[in-house]
Tab-separated table of C-alpha atoms and ligand atoms in Angstrom:
chain	number	residue	atom	x	y	z
A	797	MET	CA	-28.799	6.321	16.931
A	798	ILE	CA	-27.468	6.661	20.453
A	799	ALA	CA	-25.858	9.584	22.269
A	800	HIS	CA	-22.961	9.194	24.699
A	801	VAL	CA	-22.374	12.050	27.118
A	802	SER	CA	-19.878	12.711	29.884
A	803	SER	CA	-18.206	15.594	31.691
A	804	TRP	CA	-15.489	15.688	29.023
A	805	VAL	CA	-15.283	14.677	25.377
A	806	LEU	CA	-11.822	14.617	23.785
A	807	PRO	CA	-12.156	14.938	20.003
A	808	ILE	CA	-8.307	15.148	19.650
A	809	THR	CA	-8.481	17.222	16.455
A	810	GLY	CA	-10.233	19.969	18.441
A	811	PRO	CA	-10.024	21.229	22.044
A	812	PRO	CA	-11.554	19.186	24.896
A	813	ILE	CA	-15.310	19.730	25.212
A	814	ARG	CA	-16.829	20.295	28.673
A	815	GLU	CA	-20.172	18.438	29.135
A	816	GLY	CA	-19.803	16.972	25.663
A	817	ALA	CA	-21.808	14.518	23.621
A	818	VAL	CA	-21.110	12.101	20.776
A	819	ILE	CA	-23.954	10.754	18.643
A	820	VAL	CA	-23.313	7.349	17.070
A	821	ASP	CA	-25.266	6.112	14.065
A	822	GLN	CA	-24.762	2.533	12.873
A	823	GLY	CA	-21.198	2.260	14.069
A	824	ARG	CA	-20.149	5.671	12.791
A	825	ILE	CA	-19.773	9.000	14.548
A	826	ALA	CA	-22.609	11.296	13.478
A	827	ARG	CA	-22.105	14.376	15.681
A	828	VAL	CA	-19.659	15.641	18.317
A	829	GLY	CA	-19.886	18.777	20.431
A	830	PRO	CA	-21.236	20.391	23.592
A	831	GLY	CA	-24.199	18.381	24.853
A	832	ALA	CA	-26.452	21.433	24.904
A	833	GLU	CA	-25.991	21.833	21.135
A	834	VAL	CA	-25.622	18.269	19.947
A	835	LEU	CA	-28.609	16.914	21.872
A	836	ARG	CA	-31.037	19.657	20.829
A	837	GLY	CA	-33.875	17.884	19.043
A	838	PHE	CA	-32.252	14.461	19.571
A	839	THR	CA	-34.909	11.928	20.539
A	840	GLY	CA	-32.864	8.718	20.715
A	841	PRO	CA	-31.420	7.080	23.837
A	842	VAL	CA	-28.825	9.042	25.813
A	843	GLU	CA	-26.192	7.181	27.804
A	844	ASP	CA	-24.679	9.424	30.479
A	845	HIS	CA	-21.299	8.054	31.567
A	846	GLY	CA	-20.836	10.676	34.258
A	847	ASN	CA	-17.545	12.134	35.418
A	848	GLY	CA	-14.730	11.274	33.056
A	849	ALA	CA	-13.625	11.484	29.448
A	850	ILE	CA	-14.949	10.005	26.222
A	851	LEU	CA	-12.090	9.562	23.784
A	852	PRO	CA	-11.308	7.738	20.545
A	853	GLY	CA	-9.640	4.328	20.642
A	854	LEU	CA	-5.848	4.600	20.713
A	855	VAL	CA	-3.444	3.646	17.943
A	856	ASN	CA	-0.537	1.438	19.012
A	857	CYS	CA	1.849	1.646	16.045
A	858	HIS	CA	4.323	-1.022	17.094
A	859	VAL	CA	3.652	-4.414	18.662
A	860	HIS	CA	5.040	-7.929	18.141
A	861	LEU	CA	2.172	-10.167	19.218
A	862	GLU	CA	4.240	-13.305	18.624
A	863	PHE	CA	6.392	-12.480	21.651
A	864	SER	CA	3.401	-12.236	23.993
A	865	ALA	CA	4.005	-15.743	25.351
A	866	LEU	CA	7.310	-14.423	26.758
A	867	ALA	CA	5.445	-12.100	29.145
A	868	GLY	CA	7.288	-11.965	32.459
A	869	THR	CA	10.012	-14.398	31.382
A	870	VAL	CA	12.615	-11.915	30.069
A	871	PRO	CA	13.401	-9.536	32.947
A	872	PRO	CA	14.341	-5.871	32.395
A	873	GLN	CA	17.998	-5.548	31.382
A	874	ILE	CA	20.804	-3.037	31.809
A	875	ARG	CA	22.352	-3.889	28.425
A	876	TRP	CA	20.152	-4.177	25.325
A	877	GLU	CA	22.509	-6.821	23.924
A	878	ASP	CA	21.746	-9.049	26.933
A	879	TRP	CA	18.038	-8.461	26.453
A	880	LEU	CA	18.286	-9.508	22.789
A	881	ASP	CA	20.085	-12.737	23.689
A	882	GLU	CA	17.525	-13.595	26.371
A	883	ALA	CA	14.558	-12.749	24.144
A	884	LEU	CA	15.886	-14.798	21.208
A	885	ASP	CA	16.671	-17.754	23.486
A	886	GLY	CA	13.250	-17.515	25.111
A	887	TYR	CA	11.436	-17.333	21.803
A	888	GLY	CA	13.389	-20.321	20.486
A	889	GLY	CA	12.133	-22.359	23.450
A	890	LEU	CA	8.430	-21.755	22.759
A	891	SER	CA	6.218	-24.289	21.020
A	892	ALA	CA	4.021	-23.172	18.134
A	893	GLU	CA	0.972	-23.654	20.392
A	894	GLU	CA	2.446	-21.400	23.089
A	895	VAL	CA	3.225	-18.696	20.522
A	896	GLU	CA	-0.280	-18.834	19.122
A	897	ALA	CA	-1.951	-18.764	22.548
A	898	GLY	CA	0.229	-15.740	23.371
A	899	VAL	CA	-0.903	-13.978	20.194
A	900	VAL	CA	-4.543	-14.420	21.229
A	901	ARG	CA	-3.858	-13.063	24.739
A	902	GLY	CA	-1.796	-10.209	23.271
A	903	ILE	CA	-4.587	-9.088	20.937
A	904	GLU	CA	-6.995	-9.135	23.870
A	905	ALA	CA	-4.582	-7.082	26.030
A	906	VAL	CA	-3.922	-4.473	23.324
A	907	HIS	CA	-7.628	-3.989	22.667
A	908	ALA	CA	-8.777	-4.079	26.302
A	909	SER	CA	-6.246	-1.413	27.280
A	910	GLY	CA	-7.744	1.026	24.772
A	911	ALA	CA	-6.234	0.521	21.326
A	912	ALA	CA	-8.634	0.434	18.377
A	913	LEU	CA	-5.846	-0.041	15.825
A	914	ALA	CA	-2.416	-1.634	16.041
A	915	GLY	CA	0.626	-1.897	13.813
A	916	GLU	CA	1.613	-5.548	14.204
A	917	VAL	CA	5.077	-6.777	13.202
A	918	THR	CA	5.124	-10.500	12.485
A	919	ASN	CA	7.784	-12.970	11.389
A	920	THR	CA	5.372	-15.809	10.678
A	921	GLY	CA	1.998	-14.314	9.812
A	922	ILE	CA	0.244	-16.413	12.460
A	923	SER	CA	-1.357	-13.333	14.017
A	924	LEU	CA	-3.251	-12.501	10.807
A	925	PRO	CA	-6.243	-14.876	11.148
A	926	HIS	CA	-6.575	-13.976	14.839
A	927	LEU	CA	-6.531	-10.252	14.060
A	928	GLU	CA	-9.107	-10.752	11.320
A	929	ASN	CA	-11.433	-12.293	13.898
A	930	SER	CA	-10.889	-9.705	16.625
A	931	PRO	CA	-12.346	-6.256	17.335
A	932	LEU	CA	-8.805	-4.821	17.069
A	933	ALA	CA	-8.189	-3.195	13.665
A	934	TYR	CA	-4.674	-3.750	12.411
A	935	HIS	CA	-1.981	-3.124	9.893
A	936	LEU	CA	0.286	-6.144	9.547
A	937	PHE	CA	3.964	-5.708	8.731
A	938	TYR	CA	5.503	-8.971	7.577
A	939	GLU	CA	9.043	-8.520	8.812
A	940	CYS	CA	11.820	-9.483	6.409
A	941	LEU	CA	15.351	-10.289	7.496
A	942	GLY	CA	18.287	-11.164	5.270
A	943	PHE	CA	21.678	-9.631	5.651
A	944	ASP	CA	23.234	-12.027	3.175
A	945	LEU	CA	20.832	-11.317	0.296
A	946	LEU	CA	23.315	-9.511	-1.877
A	947	GLU	CA	21.729	-9.801	-5.325
A	948	PRO	CA	18.560	-7.992	-6.442
A	949	VAL	CA	15.798	-9.661	-4.458
A	950	ASP	CA	12.498	-11.184	-5.634
A	951	LEU	CA	10.647	-10.523	-2.412
A	952	GLU	CA	7.665	-12.817	-2.967
A	953	GLU	CA	9.938	-15.713	-3.904
A	954	ILE	CA	11.896	-15.421	-0.650
A	955	PHE	CA	8.913	-14.480	1.515
A	956	PRO	CA	5.927	-16.361	0.023
A	957	PHE	CA	3.583	-14.895	2.646
A	958	LEU	CA	3.812	-11.593	0.781
A	959	GLY	CA	2.759	-13.279	-2.447
A	960	GLN	CA	-0.427	-14.469	-0.775
A	961	ALA	CA	-1.091	-11.106	0.884
A	962	ALA	CA	-0.412	-9.238	-2.355
A	963	ALA	CA	-3.239	-11.083	-4.034
A	964	GLU	CA	-5.690	-9.129	-1.927
A	965	ALA	CA	-5.598	-5.563	-3.141
A	966	SER	CA	-7.288	-4.112	-0.087
A	967	SER	CA	-5.400	-6.128	2.505
A	968	PRO	CA	-3.734	-4.126	5.296
A	969	VAL	CA	-0.452	-6.012	4.889
A	970	SER	CA	2.978	-4.586	4.141
A	971	ALA	CA	6.532	-5.801	3.887
A	972	GLY	CA	8.524	-4.683	6.919
A	973	ALA	CA	12.282	-4.360	7.296
A	974	HIS	CA	13.776	-5.567	10.562
A	975	ALA	CA	16.782	-3.256	10.994
A	976	PRO	CA	19.835	-1.846	9.178
A	977	TYR	CA	22.048	-4.565	10.701
A	978	SER	CA	19.829	-7.462	9.610
A	979	VAL	CA	18.574	-6.338	6.187
A	980	SER	CA	20.909	-5.985	3.199
A	981	ALA	CA	20.772	-2.957	0.904
A	982	PRO	CA	19.171	-4.958	-1.963
A	983	LEU	CA	16.560	-6.294	0.472
A	984	PHE	CA	15.765	-2.775	1.709
A	985	ARG	CA	15.252	-1.712	-1.927
A	986	ALA	CA	12.978	-4.675	-2.654
A	987	ILE	CA	10.871	-4.037	0.469
A	988	GLY	CA	10.568	-0.359	-0.377
A	989	ALA	CA	9.545	-1.085	-3.973
A	990	TRP	CA	6.973	-3.725	-2.940
A	991	ASN	CA	5.265	-1.341	-0.529
A	992	GLN	CA	5.431	1.650	-2.808
A	993	ALA	CA	3.857	-0.264	-5.713
A	994	ARG	CA	0.894	-1.041	-3.435
A	995	ARG	CA	0.878	2.363	-1.698
A	996	ARG	CA	1.216	0.767	1.707
A	997	PRO	CA	3.131	1.981	4.773
A	998	GLN	CA	6.360	0.296	5.830
A	999	THR	CA	8.365	-0.031	9.002
A	1000	VAL	CA	11.910	-0.528	10.249
A	1001	HIS	CA	13.633	-0.575	13.642
A	1002	LEU	CA	16.047	2.347	13.619
A	1003	ALA	CA	18.816	3.335	16.043
A	1004	GLU	CA	17.366	1.249	18.860
A	1005	SER	CA	20.764	0.354	20.259
A	1006	ARG	CA	24.118	2.056	20.157
A	1007	GLY	CA	25.917	-0.739	18.318
A	1008	GLU	CA	24.004	0.006	15.104
A	1009	GLU	CA	25.906	3.219	14.526
A	1010	GLU	CA	29.250	1.500	15.087
A	1011	PHE	CA	28.330	-1.353	12.751
A	1012	LEU	CA	27.276	0.969	9.909
A	1013	ALA	CA	30.387	3.087	10.396
A	1014	THR	CA	32.990	0.334	10.749
A	1015	GLY	CA	31.326	-3.031	10.056
A	1016	ASP	CA	32.434	-4.109	13.516
A	1017	GLY	CA	31.200	-4.579	17.052
A	1018	PHE	CA	28.250	-6.411	18.599
A	1019	PHE	CA	26.244	-6.818	15.397
A	1020	ARG	CA	29.118	-8.284	13.425
A	1021	ASP	CA	29.547	-10.850	16.200
A	1022	LEU	CA	25.791	-11.480	16.283
A	1023	LEU	CA	25.609	-12.072	12.524
A	1024	LEU	CA	28.593	-14.421	12.654
A	1025	ARG	CA	27.099	-16.351	15.567
A	1026	ARG	CA	23.905	-16.741	13.518
A	1027	GLY	CA	25.877	-18.010	10.533
A	1028	ARG	CA	25.382	-14.978	8.289
A	1029	ARG	CA	27.943	-13.970	5.688
A	1030	VAL	CA	29.504	-10.658	6.707
A	1031	GLY	CA	33.013	-10.968	5.294
A	1032	ASP	CA	32.305	-8.894	2.201
A	1033	PHE	CA	30.101	-6.344	3.956
A	1034	GLN	CA	31.215	-2.852	3.011
A	1035	PRO	CA	30.069	-0.557	5.801
A	1036	PRO	CA	28.416	2.516	4.272
A	1037	ASN	CA	30.063	4.715	6.892
A	1038	LEU	CA	26.801	6.591	7.314
A	1039	ALA	CA	24.693	7.268	10.392
A	1040	PRO	CA	21.577	5.033	10.586
A	1041	ALA	CA	18.980	7.483	9.191
A	1042	ALA	CA	21.419	8.755	6.560
A	1043	TYR	CA	22.015	5.167	5.453
A	1044	LEU	CA	18.296	4.395	5.061
A	1045	ASP	CA	17.799	7.720	3.297
A	1046	SER	CA	20.569	6.797	0.837
A	1047	LEU	CA	18.562	3.642	0.005
A	1048	GLY	CA	15.382	5.674	-0.587
A	1049	PHE	CA	13.708	3.932	2.357
A	1050	LEU	CA	12.633	7.052	4.265
A	1051	HIS	CA	9.469	8.864	3.213
A	1052	ASP	CA	6.102	9.836	4.642
A	1053	ALA	CA	4.830	6.235	4.605
A	1054	THR	CA	7.761	4.915	6.659
A	1055	LEU	CA	7.456	4.177	10.389
A	1056	ALA	CA	10.957	4.229	11.882
A	1057	VAL	CA	10.709	2.661	15.322
A	1058	HIS	CA	12.640	3.691	18.479
A	1059	GLY	CA	15.284	6.210	17.290
A	1060	VAL	CA	16.822	6.148	20.778
A	1061	TRP	CA	20.297	7.022	19.482
A	1062	LEU	CA	19.444	9.447	16.672
A	1063	SER	CA	21.417	12.678	16.830
A	1064	LEU	CA	19.756	16.041	16.287
A	1065	GLU	CA	21.136	16.024	12.739
A	1066	GLU	CA	19.636	12.573	12.148
A	1067	LEU	CA	16.284	13.636	13.603
A	1068	ASP	CA	16.338	16.627	11.286
A	1069	ARG	CA	16.968	14.336	8.332
A	1070	LEU	CA	14.071	12.136	9.370
A	1071	ARG	CA	11.798	15.189	9.581
A	1072	ARG	CA	12.831	16.316	6.081
A	1073	THR	CA	11.892	12.932	4.617
A	1074	GLY	CA	8.443	13.109	6.267
A	1075	ALA	CA	9.005	9.719	7.938
A	1076	TRP	CA	7.318	8.840	11.238
A	1077	LEU	CA	9.299	8.139	14.352
A	1078	VAL	CA	7.480	5.656	16.592
A	1079	LEU	CA	8.457	6.137	20.221
A	1080	CYS	CA	8.332	3.167	22.614
A	1081	PRO	CA	9.931	4.791	25.669
A	1082	ARG	CA	9.036	2.243	28.347
A	1083	ALA	CA	10.178	-0.574	26.074
A	1084	ASN	CA	13.508	1.227	25.589
A	1085	ARG	CA	13.915	1.415	29.359
A	1086	TYR	CA	12.898	-2.236	29.803
A	1087	THR	CA	15.294	-3.644	27.223
A	1088	GLY	CA	18.253	-1.498	28.248
A	1089	ALA	CA	18.259	0.285	24.864
A	1090	GLY	CA	18.433	3.609	26.682
A	1091	THR	CA	16.271	6.677	27.150
A	1092	PRO	CA	15.016	8.312	23.965
A	1093	HIS	CA	15.968	11.986	23.559
A	1094	VAL	CA	12.369	13.130	23.558
A	1095	GLN	CA	13.179	16.809	24.065
A	1096	GLN	CA	15.358	16.758	20.938
A	1097	MET	CA	12.676	14.837	19.065
A	1098	LEU	CA	10.120	17.516	19.929
A	1099	GLU	CA	12.506	20.302	18.968
A	1100	SER	CA	13.292	18.640	15.650
A	1101	ARG	CA	9.551	18.625	14.821
A	1102	VAL	CA	9.849	15.109	13.430
A	1103	ASN	CA	6.485	13.304	13.053
A	1104	LEU	CA	5.944	11.282	16.229
A	1105	ALA	CA	3.646	8.373	17.072
A	1106	LEU	CA	3.657	5.751	19.856
A	1107	GLY	CA	4.033	2.011	20.311
A	1108	THR	CA	4.514	-0.421	23.160
A	1109	ASP	CA	6.717	-2.991	21.423
A	1110	SER	CA	6.337	-6.532	22.790
A	1111	LEU	CA	5.726	-8.392	26.045
A	1112	ALA	CA	9.294	-9.695	25.780
A	1113	GLY	CA	10.451	-6.103	26.208
A	1114	ASN	CA	7.827	-4.128	28.097
A	1115	TRP	CA	5.775	-4.466	31.250
A	1116	ASP	CA	2.480	-4.524	29.322
A	1117	LEU	CA	0.921	-3.577	25.968
A	1118	ASN	CA	-0.996	-0.597	27.357
A	1119	LEU	CA	-0.262	2.573	25.366
A	1120	PHE	CA	-1.489	4.735	28.253
A	1121	GLY	CA	1.659	3.556	30.045
A	1122	GLU	CA	3.821	5.177	27.362
A	1123	MET	CA	1.773	8.381	27.596
A	1124	LEU	CA	2.067	8.427	31.387
A	1125	TRP	CA	5.826	7.925	31.189
A	1126	LEU	CA	6.190	10.782	28.699
A	1127	TYR	CA	3.864	13.008	30.706
A	1128	ARG	CA	5.878	12.490	33.898
A	1129	HIS	CA	9.291	12.882	32.267
A	1130	TYR	CA	8.481	15.929	30.111
A	1131	PRO	CA	6.215	18.085	32.300
A	1132	ALA	CA	6.886	21.196	30.212
A	1133	ALA	CA	5.096	19.679	27.204
A	1134	PRO	CA	1.295	20.032	27.103
A	1135	GLY	CA	-0.322	16.818	28.369
A	1136	GLU	CA	-2.676	16.571	25.424
A	1137	LEU	CA	0.339	16.222	23.110
A	1138	TRP	CA	0.941	12.655	24.314
A	1139	LEU	CA	-2.675	11.675	23.679
A	1140	ARG	CA	-2.421	13.138	20.179
A	1141	LEU	CA	0.667	11.008	19.507
A	1142	GLY	CA	-1.243	7.927	20.684
A	1143	THR	CA	-4.343	8.622	18.571
A	1144	ILE	CA	-4.466	10.827	15.471
A	1145	ASN	CA	-0.715	10.726	14.782
A	1146	GLY	CA	-0.702	6.937	14.919
A	1147	ALA	CA	-3.733	6.787	12.644
A	1148	ARG	CA	-1.976	9.056	10.134
A	1149	ALA	CA	1.225	7.027	10.320
A	1150	LEU	CA	-0.697	3.830	9.511
A	1151	GLU	CA	-2.701	5.726	6.857
A	1152	ARG	CA	-6.027	5.027	8.580
A	1153	SER	CA	-6.963	8.521	9.764
A	1154	ASP	CA	-10.116	8.396	7.625
A	1155	GLU	CA	-11.447	5.924	10.227
A	1156	PHE	CA	-9.445	6.240	13.435
A	1157	GLY	CA	-7.610	8.640	15.715
A	1158	SER	CA	-10.197	11.312	16.495
A	1159	LEU	CA	-13.874	11.906	17.171
A	1160	GLU	CA	-15.130	13.372	13.910
A	1161	PRO	CA	-18.310	12.732	11.929
A	1162	GLY	CA	-17.924	9.810	9.538
A	1163	LYS	CA	-15.175	8.048	11.464
A	1164	ARG	CA	-15.603	4.646	13.041
A	1165	ALA	CA	-17.332	4.923	16.436
A	1166	ALA	CA	-14.542	3.240	18.399
A	1167	LEU	CA	-15.245	5.183	21.591
A	1168	GLY	CA	-13.754	4.606	24.989
A	1169	PHE	CA	-14.417	6.088	28.396
A	1170	VAL	CA	-12.146	6.674	31.377
A	1171	LEU	CA	-13.750	7.419	34.726
A	1172	LEU	CA	-12.091	10.425	36.419
A	1173	SER	CA	-12.521	12.013	39.825
A	1174	GLY	CA	-11.871	15.478	38.389
A	1175	ASP	CA	-9.531	16.271	41.275
A	1176	GLY	CA	-6.105	17.584	40.432
A	1177	ASP	CA	-4.432	17.443	37.110
A	1178	PHE	CA	-6.621	16.290	34.204
A	1179	TRP	CA	-4.014	14.703	31.896
A	1180	GLY	CA	-2.059	13.119	34.716
A	1181	GLU	CA	-5.209	11.483	36.060
A	1182	LEU	CA	-6.334	10.368	32.592
A	1183	PHE	CA	-3.012	8.704	31.716
A	1184	ALA	CA	-2.645	7.121	35.170
A	1185	ALA	CA	-6.206	5.769	35.087
A	1186	GLY	CA	-5.658	4.379	31.583
A	1187	ALA	CA	-2.332	2.849	32.614
A	1188	GLU	CA	-4.097	1.159	35.552
A	1189	GLY	CA	-6.523	-0.448	33.105
A	1190	ARG	CA	-9.520	1.743	33.810
A	1191	PHE	CA	-10.297	2.371	30.124
A	1192	ARG	CA	-13.509	0.730	28.931
A	1193	TRP	CA	-15.138	0.553	25.513
A	1194	ILE	CA	-18.546	2.199	25.245
A	1195	SER	CA	-19.111	1.859	21.506
B	1305	ZN	ZN1	10.039	-3.945	17.681
């Protein structure tokens, strides 16, 4: 057993603890509380980290590690459509070795910046063996695309990776849906059924760009052109004439084990629908700014009381994979919200979204002792300093 103490301990599921202590026993949290109480009678080693905060490892709910090799090569864009073109072109120019080396660097960056658990979206599955051999815990979403799959779909026949993953009952692997403009209705149903049969969470990009709404309403616009350019059959597509969340809801795809990512262009009515289904909305605000998708309506999201978690998205569409950066951005843009809210989104909410809150997301007895520490001066505003220090890379693992 070892005790970690510092001027602050942030349990997340309880208020911050001044002069707090966390006792770790064989990789698990044994006790958390004020040092004066927790350390009474404790005879093991005590590691005093000094001025700063002990906190649980973060939960980054949305990354694409495969795009890590594109770091710095796709500049920030004004129009999301231009970003997509550049990112797809860039990815097409990478060798398999470059992609794999990027995955390894991406895992290292996500973990070093403070995440204990990540929701990884993959199109190839190549990140899986690397994640298995890393200290970063993960949930892998194997992303399915297929706008021209118009008959009932045998998912494992079309995506054999899922057949292999399904063989392992305890494997943290799900089927993921790319987006309403790239996944047909029968494919959405097959993905939903596959995940539900295994009681695993699922994910989908939702309302990231404005064109999605137009495409679902009229069958026209940027996405029709994109599908045609990529040789997909769209001639017989009957637009549902529904808003994006309403469309997914009509397919039974929205429920409390669904992570809908971005939601930049969801109306208040759509946010309310999402809340009623219990689905999670994963915010990636810096990524939305980087790619030109827009600025998420965070105030409306908070007012709607939809379940919120955080992600960074990829190095093709963000400055880094550091979740503290998303928290800092939110903290600076929404000063009326309590600072601790953003840390909750990046810890316990993410752990609940990925259905791993029995192990991650807070400092509570029995959970995995994935503890980090951020050195703080204690001057000025606590949350602002914490998020800025984390965003500058001053998080370090202590257990
Ligand atoms: Zn994404």
